[in-house]
Tab-separated table of C-alpha atoms in Angstrom:
chain	number	residue	atom	x	y	z
V	1	MET	CA	-9.674	-9.334	-20.448
V	2	SER	CA	-6.184	-10.707	-19.813
V	3	GLU	CA	-5.650	-12.520	-16.549
V	4	GLU	CA	-1.997	-11.757	-15.864
V	5	ARG	CA	-0.889	-11.025	-12.335
V	6	PRO	CA	-2.232	-7.704	-10.994
V	7	ILE	CA	0.106	-4.922	-9.951
V	8	VAL	CA	-0.260	-4.305	-6.220
V	9	ILE	CA	0.609	-0.870	-4.808
V	10	ASP	CA	0.489	0.086	-1.137
V	11	ASN	CA	0.553	3.834	-1.616
V	12	GLY	CA	1.765	4.932	1.820
V	13	SER	CA	2.426	8.569	2.617
V	14	TYR	CA	6.075	7.834	3.518
V	15	LYS	CA	7.018	4.812	1.420
V	16	LEU	CA	5.452	3.264	-1.640
V	17	LYS	CA	5.441	-0.556	-1.713
V	18	PHE	CA	4.728	-2.108	-5.097
V	19	GLY	CA	5.149	-5.236	-7.181
V	20	PHE	CA	3.310	-8.052	-8.915
V	21	ALA	CA	0.888	-10.161	-6.890
V	22	GLY	CA	2.518	-13.297	-5.591
V	23	GLN	CA	6.128	-12.134	-5.532
V	24	PRO	CA	7.858	-12.763	-2.160
V	25	GLN	CA	8.734	-9.156	-1.309
V	26	PRO	CA	7.625	-5.814	-2.762
V	27	TYR	CA	9.863	-3.113	-4.124
V	28	VAL	CA	10.100	-0.087	-1.840
V	29	ALA	CA	10.461	3.560	-2.866
V	30	MET	CA	10.273	6.860	-1.025
V	31	ASN	CA	6.993	8.653	-1.728
V	32	SER	CA	8.466	12.140	-1.815
V	33	LEU	CA	10.415	14.775	-3.699
V	34	ALA	CA	13.528	16.126	-1.945
V	35	LYS	CA	15.475	19.325	-2.501
V	36	ASP	CA	19.000	19.645	-1.108
V	37	LYS	CA	20.636	22.843	0.089
V	38	TYR	CA	22.141	23.411	-3.359
V	39	GLY	CA	18.694	23.542	-4.965
V	40	VAL	CA	18.966	20.160	-6.702
V	41	THR	CA	15.785	18.048	-6.623
V	42	HIS	CA	15.800	14.282	-6.058
V	43	LEU	CA	12.779	12.111	-6.848
V	44	SER	CA	11.907	9.160	-4.622
V	45	ASN	CA	14.901	6.854	-4.005
V	46	GLN	CA	17.302	9.306	-5.606
V	47	VAL	CA	17.497	10.871	-2.154
V	48	ASN	CA	19.672	7.925	-1.106
V	49	ASN	CA	22.420	9.219	-3.407
V	50	ILE	CA	22.716	12.563	-1.626
V	51	LYS	CA	26.078	12.875	0.093
V	52	ASP	CA	25.355	15.964	2.194
V	53	ILE	CA	22.050	15.208	3.931
V	54	SER	CA	21.958	18.509	5.826
V	55	SER	CA	19.109	20.999	5.255
V	56	ILE	CA	17.081	18.782	2.926
V	57	THR	CA	13.431	19.696	2.481
V	58	PHE	CA	10.737	17.241	1.435
V	59	ARG	CA	7.524	17.618	-0.492
V	60	ARG	CA	5.042	14.757	-0.294
V	61	PRO	CA	1.898	14.032	-2.338
V	62	HIS	CA	-0.056	13.426	0.885
V	63	GLU	CA	-1.233	16.222	3.161
V	64	LEU	CA	-2.863	15.313	6.473
V	65	GLY	CA	-3.062	11.738	5.209
V	66	GLN	CA	-5.009	12.647	2.053
V	67	LEU	CA	-3.552	12.261	-1.445
V	68	THR	CA	-3.851	15.837	-2.710
V	69	SER	CA	-1.133	16.143	-5.374
V	70	TRP	CA	-1.475	13.711	-8.260
V	71	GLU	CA	0.935	15.875	-10.267
V	72	LEU	CA	3.731	14.790	-7.926
V	73	GLU	CA	2.360	11.302	-7.257
V	74	SER	CA	2.260	10.542	-10.997
V	75	CYS	CA	5.951	11.428	-11.293
V	76	ILE	CA	6.801	9.085	-8.413
V	77	TRP	CA	4.683	6.269	-9.899
V	78	ASP	CA	6.413	6.717	-13.266
V	79	TYR	CA	9.789	6.552	-11.531
V	80	CYS	CA	8.800	3.300	-9.802
V	81	LEU	CA	6.938	1.477	-12.583
V	82	TYR	CA	9.040	2.444	-15.602
V	83	ASN	CA	12.495	2.128	-14.080
V	84	PRO	CA	13.797	-1.426	-14.701
V	85	GLU	CA	17.388	-0.349	-14.044
V	86	GLU	CA	16.627	0.182	-10.344
V	87	PHE	CA	13.647	-2.136	-9.854
V	88	THR	CA	14.603	-5.308	-11.685
V	89	GLY	CA	11.505	-7.259	-12.738
V	90	ILE	CA	9.241	-4.227	-13.236
V	91	ASP	CA	9.676	-3.534	-16.952
V	92	LEU	CA	6.437	-1.876	-17.991
V	93	GLN	CA	5.979	0.276	-21.063
V	94	ASN	CA	2.623	1.509	-19.773
V	95	LEU	CA	-0.266	0.388	-17.573
V	96	GLN	CA	-2.688	-0.322	-20.385
V	97	THR	CA	-4.201	-3.834	-20.110
V	98	LYS	CA	-2.830	-4.035	-16.539
V	99	HIS	CA	-4.894	-4.816	-13.450
V	100	LEU	CA	-4.276	-2.597	-10.444
V	101	VAL	CA	-4.865	-3.081	-6.710
V	102	VAL	CA	-4.172	0.102	-4.734
V	103	SER	CA	-4.448	1.143	-1.118
V	104	GLU	CA	-5.768	4.504	-0.039
V	105	THR	CA	-6.264	6.311	3.226
V	106	CYS	CA	-9.214	5.259	5.321
V	107	MET	CA	-12.019	7.802	4.918
V	108	THR	CA	-10.462	9.490	1.909
V	109	LEU	CA	-12.523	12.505	0.890
V	110	PRO	CA	-14.876	11.411	-1.922
V	111	GLU	CA	-13.762	14.126	-4.333
V	112	LEU	CA	-10.123	13.121	-3.895
V	113	SER	CA	-11.068	9.483	-4.409
V	114	LYS	CA	-12.870	10.375	-7.636
V	115	ASN	CA	-9.769	12.217	-8.769
V	116	SER	CA	-7.760	9.024	-8.237
V	117	ASP	CA	-10.239	7.028	-10.341
V	118	GLN	CA	-9.885	9.523	-13.182
V	119	VAL	CA	-6.105	9.282	-13.097
V	120	PHE	CA	-6.118	5.483	-13.085
V	121	PHE	CA	-8.654	4.982	-15.874
V	122	GLU	CA	-8.147	8.045	-18.071
V	123	GLU	CA	-4.431	8.763	-17.776
V	124	TYR	CA	-2.879	5.399	-16.925
V	125	GLU	CA	-5.702	3.554	-18.756
V	126	VAL	CA	-5.603	0.500	-16.500
V	127	ASP	CA	-7.774	-2.433	-17.488
V	128	SER	CA	-9.274	-2.836	-13.994
V	129	LEU	CA	-8.962	-1.231	-10.569
V	130	TYR	CA	-9.686	-2.080	-6.980
V	131	LYS	CA	-8.802	0.231	-4.105
V	132	ALA	CA	-9.498	0.144	-0.377
V	133	PRO	CA	-7.820	0.985	2.938
V	134	VAL	CA	-4.987	-1.364	3.882
V	135	ALA	CA	-7.014	-2.628	6.852
V	136	SER	CA	-9.648	-4.074	4.504
V	137	PHE	CA	-7.133	-6.561	3.119
V	138	MET	CA	-5.995	-7.944	6.476
V	139	PRO	CA	-8.480	-10.887	6.630
V	140	PHE	CA	-6.795	-12.336	3.536
V	141	GLN	CA	-3.444	-12.708	5.292
V	142	LYS	CA	-4.201	-15.948	7.132
V	143	ASP	CA	-0.867	-17.785	7.317
V	144	PRO	CA	-0.078	-18.199	11.060
V	145	LYS	CA	3.602	-18.718	10.222
V	146	ASP	CA	3.889	-15.073	9.172
V	147	VAL	CA	2.726	-13.595	12.473
V	148	GLU	CA	3.629	-13.599	16.141
V	149	ILE	CA	0.815	-13.798	18.694
V	150	ILE	CA	1.106	-11.542	21.744
V	151	SER	CA	-1.347	-12.282	24.556
V	152	GLY	CA	-2.176	-10.252	27.630
V	153	LYS	CA	-2.894	-13.457	29.554
V	154	ASP	CA	-1.368	-16.907	29.602
V	155	ASP	CA	-3.642	-18.688	27.139
V	156	SER	CA	-2.974	-21.281	24.442
V	157	THR	CA	-6.502	-21.686	23.058
V	158	TYR	CA	-6.122	-18.911	20.538
V	159	LEU	CA	-3.086	-20.471	18.872
V	160	SER	CA	-4.943	-23.702	18.159
V	161	ASN	CA	-7.921	-21.739	16.876
V	162	ILE	CA	-5.978	-19.773	14.262
V	163	THR	CA	-4.047	-22.880	13.246
V	164	ASP	CA	-7.370	-24.533	12.492
V	165	ASP	CA	-8.302	-21.447	10.424
V	166	ASN	CA	-11.187	-20.515	12.694
V	167	GLN	CA	-13.306	-18.208	10.556
V	168	GLU	CA	-14.449	-16.146	13.547
V	169	TYR	CA	-10.991	-14.717	13.989
V	170	ASN	CA	-10.586	-13.974	10.283
V	171	ASP	CA	-13.908	-12.163	9.889
V	172	PHE	CA	-13.793	-9.996	13.020
V	173	SER	CA	-10.626	-8.090	13.799
V	174	LEU	CA	-9.431	-4.731	15.056
V	175	VAL	CA	-6.680	-3.316	12.844
V	176	ILE	CA	-4.192	-0.837	14.330
V	177	ASP	CA	-2.480	0.828	11.368
V	178	SER	CA	0.254	3.147	12.676
V	179	GLY	CA	1.992	4.926	9.826
V	180	PHE	CA	3.832	8.126	9.017
V	181	ASN	CA	0.960	10.609	9.239
V	182	CYS	CA	-1.238	9.104	11.933
V	183	THR	CA	-2.542	5.948	13.590
V	184	TRP	CA	-5.858	4.421	12.539
V	185	VAL	CA	-8.019	2.114	14.647
V	186	ILE	CA	-10.279	0.228	12.243
V	187	PRO	CA	-12.733	-2.533	13.303
V	188	LEU	CA	-13.512	-5.058	10.585
V	189	ILE	CA	-16.832	-6.899	10.594
V	190	LYS	CA	-16.942	-9.671	8.000
V	191	GLY	CA	-13.918	-8.010	6.432
V	192	VAL	CA	-15.673	-4.637	5.995
V	193	PRO	CA	-14.635	-1.542	8.032
V	194	PHE	CA	-17.264	-0.560	10.583
V	195	TYR	CA	-16.934	3.162	9.896
V	196	LYS	CA	-18.985	4.298	12.885
V	197	ALA	CA	-16.255	2.987	15.185
V	198	VAL	CA	-13.204	3.991	13.120
V	199	LYS	CA	-10.908	6.257	15.120
V	200	LYS	CA	-7.861	8.313	14.205
V	201	LEU	CA	-4.962	9.285	16.463
V	202	ASP	CA	-2.954	12.193	15.045
V	203	ILE	CA	0.365	10.719	16.124
V	204	GLY	CA	2.600	8.862	13.708
V	205	GLY	CA	6.142	8.701	12.435
V	206	ARG	CA	6.145	12.351	11.385
V	207	PHE	CA	5.143	13.431	14.898
V	208	LEU	CA	7.908	11.319	16.447
V	209	ASN	CA	10.453	12.871	14.095
V	210	GLY	CA	9.402	16.371	15.105
V	211	LEU	CA	9.486	15.574	18.811
V	212	LEU	CA	12.882	13.877	18.509
V	213	LYS	CA	14.235	16.906	16.641
V	214	GLU	CA	13.172	19.241	19.433
V	215	THR	CA	14.470	16.941	22.173
V	216	ILE	CA	17.922	16.467	20.626
V	217	SER	CA	18.181	20.158	19.714
V	218	PHE	CA	17.380	21.180	23.294
V	219	ARG	CA	19.739	18.695	24.962
V	220	HIS	CA	22.578	18.195	22.483
V	221	TYR	CA	22.985	19.689	19.002
V	222	ASN	CA	20.705	21.738	16.766
V	223	VAL	CA	19.209	19.201	14.355
V	224	MET	CA	16.049	21.067	13.364
V	225	ASP	CA	17.109	21.002	9.703
V	226	GLU	CA	18.387	17.411	9.769
V	227	THR	CA	15.279	15.502	8.682
V	228	ILE	CA	17.061	12.442	7.297
V	229	LEU	CA	19.501	12.200	10.194
V	230	VAL	CA	16.744	12.379	12.810
V	231	ASN	CA	14.667	9.799	10.976
V	232	ASN	CA	17.659	7.430	10.934
V	233	ILE	CA	18.154	7.943	14.662
V	234	LYS	CA	14.480	7.188	15.254
V	235	GLU	CA	14.584	3.960	13.250
V	236	LYS	CA	17.830	2.673	14.774
V	237	CYS	CA	17.692	3.865	18.384
V	238	LEU	CA	14.154	4.336	19.707
V	239	PHE	CA	12.158	1.657	21.485
V	240	VAL	CA	9.072	1.269	23.660
V	241	ASP	CA	9.417	-0.386	27.044
V	242	PRO	CA	7.164	-3.462	26.876
V	243	VAL	CA	6.010	-3.102	30.493
V	244	SER	CA	5.837	0.526	31.592
V	245	TYR	CA	7.353	3.956	31.186
V	246	PHE	CA	8.649	4.018	34.752
V	247	LYS	CA	10.386	0.662	34.451
V	248	ALA	CA	12.336	2.025	31.500
V	249	PHE	CA	13.595	4.867	33.690
V	250	ASN	CA	14.922	2.394	36.248
V	251	ARG	CA	17.176	0.757	33.680
V	252	LYS	CA	18.024	3.743	31.503
V	253	GLU	CA	21.776	3.512	32.131
V	254	GLU	CA	22.043	0.114	30.461
V	255	ASP	CA	19.997	1.395	27.524
V	256	THR	CA	22.306	4.339	26.820
V	257	ILE	CA	23.834	4.183	23.361
V	258	ASP	CA	26.086	6.405	21.257
V	259	TYR	CA	25.108	7.510	17.782
V	260	VAL	CA	28.074	8.603	15.678
V	261	LEU	CA	27.139	11.628	13.602
V	262	PRO	CA	28.131	11.727	9.915
V	263	ASP	CA	31.570	13.142	9.125
V	264	PHE	CA	31.002	12.892	5.325
V	265	GLN	CA	34.209	10.891	4.939
V	266	THR	CA	33.679	7.558	6.666
V	267	SER	CA	29.907	7.975	7.056
V	268	PHE	CA	27.250	10.049	5.306
V	269	GLN	CA	24.240	9.236	7.522
V	270	GLY	CA	25.738	8.225	10.863
V	271	TYR	CA	25.512	4.921	12.705
V	272	VAL	CA	25.143	3.350	16.137
V	273	ARG	CA	28.544	2.960	17.733
V	274	ASP	CA	29.917	-0.502	18.402
V	275	PRO	CA	31.767	-0.237	21.751
V	276	LYS	CA	34.338	-2.753	20.530
V	277	ILE	CA	35.392	-0.609	17.569
V	278	PRO	CA	37.418	2.578	18.141
V	279	LEU	CA	35.914	5.823	16.926
V	280	PRO	CA	37.348	7.611	13.896
V	281	GLU	CA	39.424	10.663	14.680
V	282	ASN	CA	37.499	13.927	15.276
V	283	SER	CA	34.156	12.121	15.251
V	284	GLN	CA	31.110	13.610	16.999
V	285	VAL	CA	29.000	11.352	19.186
V	286	LEU	CA	25.390	11.849	20.239
V	287	THR	CA	24.732	10.066	23.536
V	288	LEU	CA	21.094	9.036	23.802
V	289	LYS	CA	19.611	8.106	27.176
V	290	ASP	CA	15.947	8.459	28.103
V	291	GLU	CA	15.210	10.053	24.720
V	292	ARG	CA	15.156	6.532	23.327
V	293	PHE	CA	11.943	5.570	25.114
V	294	SER	CA	10.438	8.889	26.206
V	295	VAL	CA	9.810	10.068	22.625
V	296	PRO	CA	7.660	7.061	21.484
V	297	GLU	CA	5.936	7.138	24.885
V	298	VAL	CA	3.832	9.940	23.408
V	299	PHE	CA	1.643	7.229	21.814
V	300	PHE	CA	0.406	6.293	25.288
V	301	HIS	CA	0.782	9.645	27.070
V	302	PRO	CA	0.281	12.568	24.643
V	303	GLU	CA	0.241	14.924	27.627
V	304	ILE	CA	4.038	14.613	27.685
V	305	THR	CA	4.050	17.040	24.748
V	306	GLN	CA	1.134	19.093	26.123
V	307	LEU	CA	-1.111	17.494	23.508
V	308	LEU	CA	-4.552	17.391	25.098
V	309	LYS	CA	-5.881	14.377	23.231
V	310	PRO	CA	-6.578	10.761	24.158
V	311	GLY	CA	-3.670	8.362	23.815
V	312	LEU	CA	-3.614	5.177	21.769
V	313	ILE	CA	-5.151	2.984	24.493
V	314	GLU	CA	-8.021	5.396	25.075
V	315	THR	CA	-8.586	5.630	21.303
V	316	ILE	CA	-8.768	1.832	20.981
V	317	LEU	CA	-11.158	1.542	23.939
V	318	GLU	CA	-13.414	4.220	22.481
V	319	SER	CA	-13.539	2.315	19.197
V	320	ILE	CA	-14.300	-1.008	20.921
V	321	HIS	CA	-17.114	0.464	22.997
V	322	MET	CA	-18.856	1.761	19.870
V	323	LEU	CA	-19.158	-1.791	18.512
V	324	PRO	CA	-22.122	-4.158	18.988
V	325	GLU	CA	-21.953	-5.698	22.457
V	326	VAL	CA	-21.411	-9.264	21.288
V	327	LEU	CA	-18.389	-8.293	19.167
V	328	LYS	CA	-16.447	-6.336	21.791
V	329	PRO	CA	-14.538	-9.245	23.394
V	330	ILE	CA	-13.939	-10.815	19.974
V	331	MET	CA	-12.369	-7.637	18.659
V	332	ALA	CA	-10.183	-7.273	21.734
V	333	SER	CA	-8.904	-10.803	21.252
V	334	ASN	CA	-8.041	-10.338	17.582
V	335	ILE	CA	-6.009	-7.154	17.145
V	336	VAL	CA	-3.863	-6.864	14.020
V	337	CYS	CA	-0.835	-4.550	14.186
V	338	THR	CA	0.572	-3.103	10.985
V	339	GLY	CA	2.458	-0.014	9.881
V	340	GLY	CA	6.002	1.246	10.150
V	341	ASN	CA	5.759	2.420	13.762
V	342	PHE	CA	5.460	-1.174	14.924
V	343	ASN	CA	9.094	-1.564	13.902
V	344	LEU	CA	9.825	0.111	17.247
V	345	PRO	CA	10.899	-2.743	19.558
V	346	GLY	CA	8.372	-3.425	22.309
V	347	PHE	CA	5.557	-1.332	20.818
V	348	ALA	CA	3.105	-4.187	20.223
V	349	ASN	CA	3.903	-5.828	23.591
V	350	ARG	CA	3.307	-2.565	25.427
V	351	LEU	CA	0.031	-1.996	23.576
V	352	VAL	CA	-1.291	-5.418	24.641
V	353	SER	CA	-0.051	-4.973	28.205
V	354	GLU	CA	-1.679	-1.548	28.646
V	355	LEU	CA	-4.904	-2.581	26.940
V	356	GLN	CA	-5.298	-5.751	29.020
V	357	ARG	CA	-5.266	-3.631	32.200
V	358	GLN	CA	-8.158	-1.514	30.898
V	359	LEU	CA	-10.367	-4.324	29.594
V	360	PRO	CA	-12.843	-6.351	31.712
V	361	THR	CA	-11.107	-9.098	33.654
V	362	ASP	CA	-12.798	-11.925	31.730
V	363	TRP	CA	-11.593	-10.596	28.359
V	364	ILE	CA	-8.278	-11.563	26.813
V	365	CYS	CA	-6.329	-9.062	24.739
V	366	ARG	CA	-4.357	-10.660	21.913
V	367	ALA	CA	-2.502	-9.054	19.019
V	368	LYS	CA	-1.006	-10.386	15.828
V	369	ILE	CA	2.151	-8.727	14.563
V	370	PRO	CA	4.165	-9.753	11.489
V	371	ILE	CA	7.466	-11.468	12.188
V	372	SER	CA	9.201	-9.780	9.242
V	373	SER	CA	11.829	-7.171	10.036
V	374	ASP	CA	9.798	-4.414	8.328
V	375	LYS	CA	6.236	-4.350	9.660
V	376	SER	CA	5.189	-1.792	7.037
V	377	LEU	CA	5.291	-4.533	4.364
V	378	TYR	CA	2.522	-6.542	6.039
V	379	GLY	CA	-0.209	-4.544	4.332
V	380	TRP	CA	1.240	-5.117	0.875
V	381	LYS	CA	1.467	-8.865	1.478
V	382	ALA	CA	-2.205	-8.950	2.502
V	383	MET	CA	-3.125	-7.007	-0.643
V	384	SER	CA	-1.106	-9.481	-2.692
V	385	GLU	CA	-3.001	-12.417	-1.159
V	386	PHE	CA	-6.332	-10.734	-1.836
V	387	SER	CA	-5.508	-10.078	-5.494
V	388	GLN	CA	-5.097	-13.825	-6.090
V	389	THR	CA	-8.622	-14.703	-4.903
V	390	GLU	CA	-11.920	-15.017	-6.744
V	391	SER	CA	-13.350	-12.291	-4.502
V	392	TYR	CA	-11.011	-9.782	-6.113
V	393	LYS	CA	-12.245	-10.607	-9.599
V	394	ASN	CA	-15.833	-10.051	-8.462
V	395	VAL	CA	-15.351	-6.628	-6.892
V	396	ARG	CA	-12.839	-4.873	-9.144
V	397	VAL	CA	-14.024	-2.185	-11.556
V	398	THR	CA	-13.124	-2.729	-15.194
V	399	LYS	CA	-12.380	-0.019	-17.717
V	400	GLU	CA	-15.598	-0.856	-19.593
V	401	GLU	CA	-17.700	-0.488	-16.420
V	402	TYR	CA	-16.056	2.820	-15.559
V	403	PHE	CA	-16.815	4.414	-18.911
V	404	GLU	CA	-20.318	2.931	-19.029
V	405	TYR	CA	-21.549	3.837	-15.541
V	406	GLY	CA	-19.422	6.870	-14.735
V	407	LEU	CA	-17.250	8.187	-11.975
V	408	ASP	CA	-19.873	8.439	-9.209
V	409	TRP	CA	-20.919	4.826	-9.676
V	410	SER	CA	-17.451	3.377	-9.195
V	411	THR	CA	-16.702	5.538	-6.164
V	412	ARG	CA	-19.971	5.156	-4.293
V	413	GLU	CA	-21.273	1.736	-5.295
V	414	ARG	CA	-18.194	-0.399	-5.879
V	415	PHE	CA	-15.663	1.002	-3.390
V	416	GLY	CA	-18.093	1.274	-0.491
V	417	TYR	CA	-18.211	4.969	0.365
V	418	GLN	CA	-21.979	4.905	0.764
V	419	ASN	CA	-21.293	3.272	4.126
V	420	TRP	CA	-19.981	6.431	5.761
V	421	ILE	CA	-20.905	9.471	3.669
């Protein structure tokens, strides 16, 4: 079996991150099919070429976080892997003789997971496969230079411990994976998810987009059909106050910004106004005030939207309290933040601040967050590190093993689903 670099794919429900193991940054592609108001369809990154972004509808391979449409997903994979004109360096004729490392949703339904195995081995004919939730790869991302440490108390012991590569902090961690569909809270014990304590919060980037649409439509302009525009506003304008919701209200005037809506001449997607630059003639401006921090506040107070569910802090505490007693303070002191929602400024700081207030006084809440500008790439980098280890070669399923032992064997015995079924 050839030992060339594996292809690593973080198959997120919003964006697909892919590339060869060991390369500095992954390629990024939209994991969706878009149809504009003229009935023209645009696959993946082709949506970036649309001039009139109004009334665009999206179809995604994932539903409720589960990969349900391999017919569409296969088209997106083909666009990404066999498109050297757009993704320079990925020049594949096919995936035969290739090794594949893929992420999948935590607690994927077994039948859907089996379907994925069939596609990989029987249609793409990969030489070997390993798949797991993104959280499972986090212990392999050990470089302290790539992360920022946020502590709920003034304490310097932890920094020296991770610099010395203290194995305790690598083997036991609590991963907060906040993505497009939802937010997962996943405890890792010796690098393996402790499924009895895994929790899911049904609030993610999609929920924020919907809430922001309703808020702007009620207060300003009707943007219920402006999916791309609202998503751009979310990414460029929203933030989480690192201390408290009420403190953000006290300084909301200084946080007011203007978002210039697209005029389809000078701008096709809009932009945040620079006060020093005069506005183009006849431009429309959306003035955002408390919407900037009140929308993402739903992570901590879902009751704002009349959603009668626990918030993120309560979900994390519930997960921690289902762990063995000796591991609870260790988990609280080694939280790993990943996912696109942590691109919101102040989100990780606020999480640590709120959680520290709820924990016992002798515990210290600490979180690691990647220092890169796009936090959603952190999972791919951890997968890339894992695929260059000897552990990967020992746990992957080869094509010969798949056809010898069958579909049930690879799903239940090699990818660990016997732990929670």
